[in-house]
Coordinates of C-alpha atoms in Angstrom, one line a residue:
Chain A
M1 CA 6.2 28.4 -26.4
T2 CA 8.0 31.6 -25.5
K3 CA 8.9 32.6 -29.1
P4 CA 7.4 36.1 -29.7
R5 CA 5.5 34.8 -32.8
N6 CA 3.9 32.1 -30.6
K7 CA 3.1 34.7 -28.0
L8 CA 1.4 36.8 -30.6
R9 CA -0.5 33.8 -31.9
L10 CA -1.5 33.0 -28.4
A11 CA -2.7 36.5 -27.7
T12 CA -4.7 36.4 -30.9
L13 CA -6.2 33.0 -29.9
V14 CA -7.1 34.3 -26.5
A15 CA -8.7 37.3 -28.1
L16 CA -10.5 35.1 -30.6
S17 CA -11.7 32.7 -27.9
L18 CA -13.1 35.6 -25.9
L19 CA -15.0 36.6 -29.1
S20 CA -16.0 33.1 -29.8
G21 CA -18.3 33.1 -26.9
L22 CA -20.2 35.8 -28.6
A23 CA -19.8 34.8 -32.2
Q24 CA -20.2 31.0 -31.8
A25 CA -17.2 30.4 -33.9
D26 CA -16.8 26.7 -34.4
R27 CA -13.5 25.0 -33.4
L28 CA -13.8 22.3 -36.1
D29 CA -14.0 25.0 -38.8
D30 CA -11.0 26.8 -37.2
I31 CA -8.9 23.7 -37.2
K32 CA -9.6 23.1 -40.9
K33 CA -9.0 26.7 -41.7
N34 CA -5.7 26.8 -39.8
G35 CA -4.6 23.4 -41.1
V36 CA -3.3 22.4 -37.6
L37 CA -4.8 20.2 -35.0
R38 CA -3.3 20.9 -31.6
V39 CA -3.3 17.9 -29.2
A40 CA -2.1 17.7 -25.7
A41 CA -0.4 14.4 -24.8
F42 CA 1.7 13.0 -22.0
D43 CA 5.4 13.0 -22.6
S44 CA 6.4 10.6 -19.7
N45 CA 3.6 8.1 -19.3
P46 CA 4.4 5.1 -21.4
P47 CA 2.8 3.6 -23.3
F48 CA 0.1 6.3 -23.5
G49 CA 2.4 9.2 -24.3
F50 CA 6.2 9.3 -23.9
I51 CA 9.3 10.6 -25.7
D52 CA 10.5 7.8 -27.9
P53 CA 14.3 7.5 -27.1
Q54 CA 15.1 6.7 -30.7
T55 CA 13.1 9.4 -32.6
K56 CA 13.0 12.0 -29.7
Q57 CA 9.3 12.5 -30.6
I58 CA 6.3 12.1 -28.4
S59 CA 4.7 8.8 -29.3
G60 CA 2.3 6.3 -27.7
L61 CA -1.2 5.0 -27.8
D62 CA -2.8 8.4 -27.3
V63 CA -0.5 9.9 -29.9
D64 CA -1.6 7.2 -32.4
Y65 CA -5.2 8.3 -32.0
A66 CA -4.1 11.9 -32.4
K67 CA -2.4 11.1 -35.6
E68 CA -5.5 9.3 -36.9
L69 CA -7.8 12.3 -36.1
A70 CA -5.4 14.8 -37.8
A71 CA -5.2 12.5 -40.8
R72 CA -9.0 12.4 -41.1
L73 CA -9.2 16.1 -40.9
G74 CA -6.4 16.4 -43.4
V75 CA -4.5 18.8 -41.2
K76 CA -1.0 18.9 -39.6
L77 CA -0.7 17.5 -36.1
E78 CA 0.9 19.6 -33.4
L79 CA 1.6 17.8 -30.1
V80 CA 1.8 19.8 -26.9
P81 CA 3.4 17.9 -24.0
T82 CA 1.3 18.0 -20.8
N83 CA 1.2 16.6 -17.3
P84 CA -2.0 15.5 -15.5
A85 CA -2.6 18.8 -13.8
N86 CA -2.4 20.9 -17.0
R87 CA -4.9 19.0 -19.0
I88 CA -8.0 21.0 -18.2
P89 CA -6.2 24.4 -18.1
L90 CA -4.8 23.8 -21.6
L91 CA -8.4 23.3 -22.9
T92 CA -10.0 26.1 -21.0
A93 CA -7.2 28.5 -22.0
N94 CA -7.7 27.4 -25.6
K95 CA -4.1 26.3 -26.0
V96 CA -5.0 23.0 -27.5
D97 CA -8.0 21.6 -29.4
I98 CA -8.0 18.1 -27.9
V99 CA -6.5 16.4 -24.9
L100 CA -5.5 12.8 -25.5
A101 CA -3.6 12.1 -22.3
N102 CA -5.0 9.0 -20.5
F103 CA -7.8 11.3 -19.5
T104 CA -10.2 9.5 -17.1
I105 CA -13.9 10.6 -17.7
T106 CA -15.3 11.9 -14.4
E107 CA -18.5 13.9 -13.6
E108 CA -16.4 16.6 -12.0
R109 CA -14.2 17.1 -15.1
A110 CA -17.2 16.9 -17.4
K111 CA -18.4 20.2 -15.8
Q112 CA -15.4 22.0 -17.3
V113 CA -14.7 20.1 -20.5
N114 CA -16.5 17.9 -23.1
F115 CA -15.6 14.3 -23.3
S116 CA -15.7 12.0 -26.3
I117 CA -16.9 8.5 -26.0
P118 CA -14.2 6.3 -24.3
Y119 CA -11.5 4.9 -26.5
F120 CA -9.7 3.0 -23.8
A121 CA -10.5 1.6 -20.4
S122 CA -8.0 1.2 -17.6
G123 CA -9.6 -1.5 -15.5
Q124 CA -8.8 -2.8 -12.0
Q125 CA -7.3 -6.2 -12.7
F126 CA -5.3 -8.9 -10.9
I127 CA -2.0 -10.7 -11.1
A128 CA -2.0 -14.3 -9.8
R129 CA 0.0 -17.5 -10.3
K130 CA -0.9 -19.1 -13.6
G131 CA -4.0 -21.2 -13.4
T132 CA -5.1 -20.1 -10.0
L133 CA -7.6 -17.3 -10.9
S134 CA -9.9 -17.4 -13.8
S135 CA -13.1 -15.6 -12.8
P136 CA -14.1 -12.8 -10.5
D137 CA -16.3 -15.3 -8.5
Q138 CA -13.2 -16.8 -7.0
L139 CA -12.1 -13.4 -5.5
G140 CA -14.2 -13.7 -2.4
K141 CA -12.2 -16.7 -1.2
L142 CA -8.8 -15.3 -1.7
R143 CA -6.2 -13.3 0.2
I144 CA -5.5 -10.4 -2.0
G145 CA -2.7 -7.8 -1.8
V146 CA -3.7 -4.2 -2.4
D147 CA -1.9 -0.8 -2.4
K148 CA -2.6 1.2 0.7
G149 CA -4.8 4.2 0.1
T150 CA -5.9 3.4 -3.4
T151 CA -9.4 3.3 -4.8
N152 CA -8.6 -0.3 -5.8
E153 CA -8.7 -1.2 -2.1
I154 CA -12.1 0.4 -1.6
V155 CA -13.6 -1.0 -4.8
L156 CA -12.5 -4.5 -4.0
R157 CA -13.8 -4.4 -0.4
E158 CA -17.1 -3.1 -1.6
K159 CA -17.6 -5.6 -4.3
Y160 CA -16.1 -8.7 -2.6
P161 CA -16.5 -8.2 1.2
S162 CA -15.6 -11.8 1.9
A163 CA -12.1 -11.5 0.3
T164 CA -9.2 -11.1 2.8
L165 CA -7.4 -7.9 1.9
V166 CA -3.8 -7.2 2.9
A167 CA -2.6 -3.7 2.2
Y168 CA 1.0 -3.0 1.4
D169 CA 2.8 0.3 1.0
D170 CA 3.2 0.0 -2.8
T171 CA 2.7 -2.4 -5.7
P172 CA 6.3 -3.9 -5.6
F173 CA 5.8 -4.9 -1.9
A174 CA 2.4 -6.4 -2.8
F175 CA 4.0 -8.3 -5.6
T176 CA 6.8 -9.6 -3.3
A177 CA 4.0 -10.9 -1.0
L178 CA 2.5 -12.7 -4.0
R179 CA 5.8 -14.2 -5.0
N180 CA 6.3 -15.4 -1.4
G181 CA 2.8 -16.9 -1.3
N182 CA 1.5 -14.5 1.4
V183 CA -1.3 -13.5 -0.9
Q184 CA -2.8 -15.3 -3.8
A185 CA -3.4 -12.3 -6.0
I186 CA -2.7 -8.6 -6.1
T187 CA -4.8 -5.9 -7.7
Q188 CA -4.1 -2.6 -9.5
D189 CA -4.9 -0.9 -12.8
G190 CA -4.3 -3.3 -15.6
P191 CA -1.7 -1.2 -17.5
K192 CA 0.2 -0.7 -14.2
L193 CA 0.2 -4.4 -13.5
I194 CA 1.5 -5.3 -16.9
G195 CA 4.2 -2.7 -16.6
L196 CA 5.2 -4.3 -13.3
L197 CA 5.1 -7.8 -14.6
A198 CA 7.3 -6.9 -17.6
N199 CA 10.3 -6.3 -15.3
V200 CA 9.9 -9.5 -13.2
P201 CA 12.5 -12.2 -13.8
D202 CA 10.1 -15.1 -13.3
K203 CA 7.1 -13.5 -15.1
D204 CA 6.3 -16.8 -16.8
K205 CA 4.8 -18.1 -13.5
Y206 CA 2.2 -15.3 -13.3
E207 CA -0.7 -14.1 -15.4
I208 CA -3.2 -11.2 -15.6
P209 CA -6.6 -13.0 -15.9
P210 CA -8.6 -11.3 -18.7
F211 CA -11.3 -9.7 -16.5
S212 CA -11.6 -6.5 -14.6
I213 CA -13.8 -5.5 -11.7
S214 CA -14.1 -1.8 -12.5
N215 CA -13.3 0.4 -15.4
D216 CA -11.8 3.9 -15.6
L217 CA -13.0 5.0 -18.9
I218 CA -10.5 7.1 -20.9
G219 CA -11.8 9.6 -23.4
A220 CA -10.6 12.6 -25.4
G221 CA -11.0 15.9 -23.6
L222 CA -12.5 18.7 -25.7
P223 CA -13.3 22.4 -25.1
K224 CA -16.6 22.8 -23.3
G225 CA -19.5 23.3 -25.7
E226 CA -17.7 22.4 -28.9
T227 CA -20.4 20.0 -30.0
R228 CA -19.4 19.6 -33.6
L229 CA -15.7 18.8 -32.7
T230 CA -16.9 16.3 -30.1
E231 CA -19.2 14.7 -32.6
F232 CA -16.4 14.5 -35.1
V233 CA -14.1 12.7 -32.6
N234 CA -16.9 10.3 -31.6
T235 CA -17.7 9.4 -35.2
S236 CA -14.0 9.0 -35.9
L237 CA -13.5 6.7 -32.9
R238 CA -16.4 4.5 -33.8
E239 CA -15.1 4.2 -37.4
L240 CA -11.6 3.4 -36.1
E241 CA -13.1 0.5 -34.1
A242 CA -15.2 -0.7 -37.1
S243 CA -12.2 -0.7 -39.5
G244 CA -10.0 -2.6 -37.0
K245 CA -7.6 0.4 -36.8
A246 CA -8.4 0.7 -33.0
Q247 CA -7.3 -2.9 -32.5
T248 CA -4.1 -2.3 -34.5
I249 CA -3.3 0.7 -32.4
Y250 CA -4.0 -1.3 -29.2
D251 CA -1.9 -4.2 -30.4
A252 CA 1.0 -1.9 -31.1
W253 CA 1.3 -1.1 -27.4
F254 CA -0.4 -3.9 -25.6
G255 CA -0.5 -6.7 -28.2
P256 CA 0.9 -10.2 -27.6
D257 CA 4.2 -9.3 -29.3
T258 CA 4.9 -6.3 -27.0
K259 CA 6.7 -6.3 -23.7
T260 CA 3.4 -5.5 -22.0
P261 CA 0.8 -7.9 -23.4
L262 CA -2.6 -7.2 -22.0
T263 CA -5.8 -8.8 -23.3
R264 CA -8.1 -6.2 -24.8
I265 CA -11.3 -6.3 -22.8
F266 CA -12.8 -2.9 -23.7
R267 CA -13.8 -1.9 -27.2
I268 CA -14.9 1.5 -28.4
G269 CA -18.6 1.7 -28.2
D270 CA -18.8 -0.6 -25.1
K271 CA -20.6 0.7 -22.1
Chain B
M1 CA -21.4 18.5 13.1
L2 CA -22.8 15.0 13.1
D3 CA -21.4 14.2 9.7
E4 CA -18.0 15.2 11.0
L5 CA -18.1 12.1 13.2
L6 CA -17.1 8.6 12.1
A7 CA -19.9 6.2 11.1
P8 CA -20.3 3.2 13.4
K9 CA -18.9 0.9 10.7
Y10 CA -15.6 2.8 10.7
L11 CA -15.5 3.0 14.5
G12 CA -16.0 -0.8 14.4
W13 CA -12.9 -1.1 12.2
L14 CA -10.9 1.0 14.6
I15 CA -12.1 -1.1 17.6
E16 CA -11.3 -4.3 15.8
G17 CA -7.8 -2.9 15.0
F18 CA -7.4 -1.9 18.6
G19 CA -8.2 -5.5 19.7
V20 CA -5.5 -6.8 17.4
T21 CA -3.0 -4.2 18.8
L22 CA -3.9 -5.2 22.4
L23 CA -3.7 -8.9 21.9
L24 CA -0.5 -8.7 19.9
S25 CA 1.2 -6.4 22.4
A26 CA 0.1 -8.6 25.3
L27 CA 1.4 -11.8 23.7
V28 CA 4.6 -10.1 22.7
S29 CA 5.1 -8.8 26.2
V30 CA 4.6 -12.2 27.8
A31 CA 6.8 -14.1 25.3
A32 CA 9.5 -11.3 25.2
T33 CA 9.7 -11.3 29.0
A34 CA 10.3 -15.1 29.1
L35 CA 12.8 -14.9 26.3
G36 CA 14.4 -11.8 27.7
L37 CA 15.0 -13.5 31.0
A38 CA 16.7 -16.4 29.3
L39 CA 18.8 -14.0 27.2
C40 CA 19.8 -12.1 30.4
L41 CA 20.9 -15.3 32.1
G42 CA 22.9 -16.2 29.0
R43 CA 24.4 -12.8 28.8
I44 CA 25.7 -12.8 32.5
A45 CA 26.7 -16.5 32.4
P46 CA 30.4 -16.9 33.2
S47 CA 30.8 -19.3 30.3
R48 CA 31.5 -17.8 26.9
L49 CA 29.5 -20.6 25.4
W50 CA 26.4 -18.9 26.7
S51 CA 27.4 -15.2 26.9
W52 CA 28.7 -14.8 23.3
P53 CA 25.6 -16.0 21.5
A54 CA 23.5 -13.8 23.9
R55 CA 25.8 -10.8 23.1
A56 CA 25.4 -11.4 19.4
W57 CA 21.6 -11.6 19.7
L58 CA 21.5 -8.4 21.7
S59 CA 23.7 -6.5 19.3
V60 CA 21.8 -7.7 16.2
F61 CA 18.3 -7.0 17.4
R62 CA 19.1 -3.8 19.3
N63 CA 21.1 -2.2 16.6
T64 CA 18.9 -2.7 13.5
P65 CA 15.6 -0.9 12.8
L66 CA 12.5 -2.8 13.8
L67 CA 10.9 -2.1 10.5
V68 CA 13.7 -3.8 8.6
Q69 CA 13.5 -6.7 11.0
L70 CA 9.8 -7.0 10.3
F71 CA 10.3 -6.9 6.5
F72 CA 13.0 -9.5 7.0
W73 CA 10.7 -11.9 8.8
Y74 CA 7.7 -11.3 6.6
F75 CA 9.2 -10.9 3.1
G76 CA 12.7 -12.3 3.6
A77 CA 12.3 -15.4 5.7
S78 CA 9.2 -16.5 3.9
A79 CA 11.1 -16.5 0.7
L80 CA 13.4 -19.1 2.2
M81 CA 10.7 -21.3 3.6
P82 CA 9.7 -24.5 1.8
E83 CA 6.7 -23.9 -0.3
G84 CA 4.5 -26.5 1.4
L85 CA 5.0 -24.9 4.8
L86 CA 4.4 -21.5 3.5
I87 CA 1.1 -22.5 1.9
W88 CA 0.1 -24.2 5.1
L89 CA 0.9 -21.1 7.1
N90 CA -1.1 -18.9 4.8
T91 CA -4.2 -21.0 4.6
P92 CA -6.8 -20.4 7.3
H93 CA -7.0 -23.3 9.7
H94 CA -9.7 -23.9 12.2
W95 CA -9.8 -26.4 15.0
D96 CA -13.0 -27.0 17.0
L97 CA -12.2 -27.8 20.5
A98 CA -14.7 -28.9 23.1
L99 CA -16.1 -25.4 23.9
F100 CA -14.5 -23.0 21.5
G101 CA -12.8 -23.0 18.1
V102 CA -9.2 -22.1 17.6
R103 CA -8.3 -20.2 14.5
W104 CA -4.8 -20.3 13.2
P105 CA -3.5 -16.7 13.0
S106 CA -2.6 -15.1 9.6
F107 CA 1.0 -15.2 8.5
E108 CA 1.1 -11.4 9.0
Y109 CA 0.2 -12.0 12.6
L110 CA 2.8 -14.7 13.1
A111 CA 5.6 -12.6 11.4
G112 CA 4.6 -9.6 13.4
F113 CA 4.5 -11.5 16.7
F114 CA 7.8 -13.2 15.9
G115 CA 9.6 -10.1 14.9
L116 CA 8.3 -7.9 17.7
T117 CA 9.1 -10.6 20.3
L118 CA 12.7 -11.1 19.2
Y119 CA 13.2 -7.4 19.2
T120 CA 11.5 -6.6 22.5
A121 CA 13.2 -9.5 24.2
A122 CA 16.6 -8.0 23.4
F123 CA 15.6 -4.8 25.3
I124 CA 14.0 -6.6 28.1
A125 CA 17.1 -8.8 28.6
E126 CA 19.2 -5.6 29.1
E127 CA 16.6 -4.2 31.6
F128 CA 16.9 -7.5 33.6
R129 CA 20.7 -7.3 33.4
S130 CA 20.8 -3.8 34.9
G131 CA 18.3 -5.0 37.6
V132 CA 20.7 -7.9 38.5
R133 CA 23.6 -5.5 38.6
G134 CA 21.6 -3.2 40.8
V135 CA 21.5 -5.8 43.6
P136 CA 24.3 -4.7 46.1
A137 CA 27.3 -7.0 46.1
G138 CA 27.1 -7.1 49.9
Q139 CA 23.8 -8.9 49.7
I140 CA 25.3 -11.8 47.7
A141 CA 28.3 -11.9 50.0
A142 CA 26.0 -12.0 53.0
A143 CA 23.9 -14.8 51.5
Q144 CA 27.0 -16.8 50.8
A145 CA 28.3 -16.2 54.3
L146 CA 25.0 -17.6 55.6
G147 CA 25.7 -20.8 53.7
F148 CA 23.3 -20.3 50.8
T149 CA 24.1 -22.5 47.7
P150 CA 24.7 -20.5 44.5
L151 CA 21.2 -21.5 43.3
Q152 CA 19.7 -20.3 46.6
V153 CA 21.5 -17.0 46.3
W154 CA 20.0 -16.5 42.9
L155 CA 16.5 -17.6 43.6
N156 CA 16.1 -16.1 47.1
V157 CA 18.3 -13.0 47.1
V158 CA 19.3 -11.7 43.6
M159 CA 16.2 -12.5 41.5
P160 CA 13.5 -11.0 43.8
Q161 CA 15.3 -7.8 44.2
A162 CA 16.4 -7.6 40.5
F163 CA 12.8 -8.0 39.4
R164 CA 11.7 -5.1 41.6
I165 CA 14.5 -2.9 40.4
S166 CA 13.7 -3.6 36.7
L167 CA 10.0 -3.2 37.0
P168 CA 9.7 0.4 36.0
P169 CA 12.0 0.1 32.9
L170 CA 10.2 -3.2 32.1
L171 CA 6.9 -1.4 32.0
G172 CA 8.5 1.1 29.7
Q173 CA 9.4 -1.8 27.3
Y174 CA 5.8 -3.0 27.4
M175 CA 4.7 0.5 26.4
N176 CA 7.2 0.4 23.6
A177 CA 5.8 -3.0 22.5
V178 CA 2.3 -1.4 22.2
K179 CA 3.7 1.5 20.2
N180 CA 6.1 -0.6 18.1
S181 CA 3.2 -2.9 17.1
S182 CA 2.0 -0.1 14.8
L183 CA 5.0 -0.9 12.6
T184 CA 3.4 -4.2 11.7
M185 CA 1.0 -2.3 9.4
A186 CA 3.9 -2.3 7.0
I187 CA 3.6 -6.0 6.6
G188 CA -0.2 -5.9 6.3
L189 CA -1.3 -6.7 9.8
A190 CA -4.7 -5.1 10.4
E191 CA -3.9 -3.5 13.8
L192 CA -5.0 -0.1 15.0
S193 CA -2.7 2.1 12.8
Y194 CA -3.6 0.1 9.8
A195 CA -7.3 0.4 10.6
S196 CA -7.0 4.2 11.1
R197 CA -5.2 4.6 7.7
Q198 CA -7.9 2.5 6.1
V199 CA -10.7 4.6 7.6
E200 CA -8.9 7.7 6.5
T201 CA -8.7 6.4 2.9
E202 CA -12.4 5.6 2.8
T203 CA -13.9 8.6 4.6
F204 CA -11.2 11.3 4.1
K205 CA -11.9 12.2 7.7
T206 CA -8.2 12.4 8.5
F207 CA -8.4 14.1 11.9
Q208 CA -11.1 11.8 13.2
A209 CA -9.5 8.6 12.0
F210 CA -6.0 9.3 13.4
G211 CA -7.4 11.1 16.4
V212 CA -9.4 8.1 17.6
A213 CA -6.3 5.9 17.0
T214 CA -4.1 8.3 19.0
A215 CA -6.6 8.4 21.8
L216 CA -6.7 4.6 22.0
Y217 CA -2.9 4.4 22.1
I218 CA -2.7 7.0 24.9
L219 CA -5.4 5.2 26.8
T220 CA -3.4 1.9 26.6
I221 CA -0.2 3.7 27.8
I222 CA -2.1 5.3 30.7
V223 CA -3.5 2.0 31.8
I224 CA 0.0 0.4 31.8
E225 CA 1.4 3.5 33.6
L226 CA -1.3 3.2 36.4
A227 CA -0.7 -0.5 36.7
G228 CA 2.9 0.2 37.2
Q229 CA 2.3 2.8 39.9
W230 CA 0.0 0.4 41.7
L231 CA 2.5 -2.4 41.5
Q232 CA 5.3 -0.2 42.8
R233 CA 3.3 1.1 45.7
R234 CA 2.6 -2.5 46.7
R235 CA 6.2 -3.6 46.3
P236 CA 8.6 -0.8 46.4
A237 CA 12.1 -1.4 45.0
P238 CA 14.9 -1.8 47.6
G239 CA 16.3 1.6 48.4
A240 CA 13.2 3.4 47.2
A241 CA 11.2 5.7 49.6
G242 CA 9.4 3.6 52.2
A243 CA 11.8 0.7 52.1

């Protein structure tokens, strides 16, 4: 990023973006003209975006979507690594065209950026001993381990006030309590639970029942006001779902043959 | 300014947590005093059969962090228990007696009570021991010269004085029990500290949540302090002013 040529390009882009406010230049046209789609992705948040130890390239579920979008535009894909805090600045500073980095859609963020329709949902789910938990109706009668200070705790208490909540310092402690039988289930975001379960020696005894009690919807972040680009992403996502490509991408990271099998509850277009 | 205060619902949580803290500390104090007395007697017994196990207990429980001990009883010991017993301990039980119902406490409560009691008892035992050592040797010699049996020496001469000497440090241990009970939040017991953290998470009113909890802890300590002063005025320790 510090190469002089890049700096020059950046300066040009900044200048262009300042002009764009006046000239209503369209980002979608710019991308096609430049032949490059710049996408910000995580580089240390598997399986959404991480450096693949074999290829040394950023890969992951978000990256697969980025590749699909670039392919549909017929342009080259340029991945820009990001952390959670830089996602909005990268867009507002016009350093990337799209953010695909497990970006939860919130009202607050929507004031600063455009969001596509969601392409992934990270729901609050549960781990329980096999066969003990099959529907959310049972939650009210259970003792459930939660992580202290998380929204999971608040959501669970609001929706199932009769459940007994026991709060632990972190998820591994909660899981130990589940293994010991102090609680009958523990709750966290589904992808986090499956990551935890993947490293447990006696994981065959536990399961993540295929339901969630809340959904964090994940969408692509786009520059504010870029309607045509947003429409393009939305249409592409719907078509990826219709063609089964979205399922293929999901299965590559959360499918039954992966280390982290998680039943797909959310589909693109669901509300 | 009004929205800076905690809603009644959250104050309710704090009061409920305070109740758990008070009951737990009171039960721990009673049980640890009885256990501490037994430990003290074991520790000063002339026979090694008694004194060595007591020494071992004191060194194990006084020299390891309470938090680790609580984790051990809650996570560690429960992993060793037979599954049937553990399931029984973790299921709510309820017995209806003639006038009121008795509810079996949660496993968090049991582990917290157990861990805190064993820990506090070790400290109380040492307070008692220093109380016993504080009784002048001349008193014992005088009692023996008067023809008291060894048991009479203990019950009528040593113990009453030892109790009075150890009262102030004993109250200090009860205060410690109240403060130490906050560590049980780490094993999920919904006492005052746990409740204040929970209120903070939901309301983001950090100062208010922890402020109320702090005030309640201070209040408890002051009450114990005043009770101690009152007790000491009534029965001053031997050698203290007024004796």
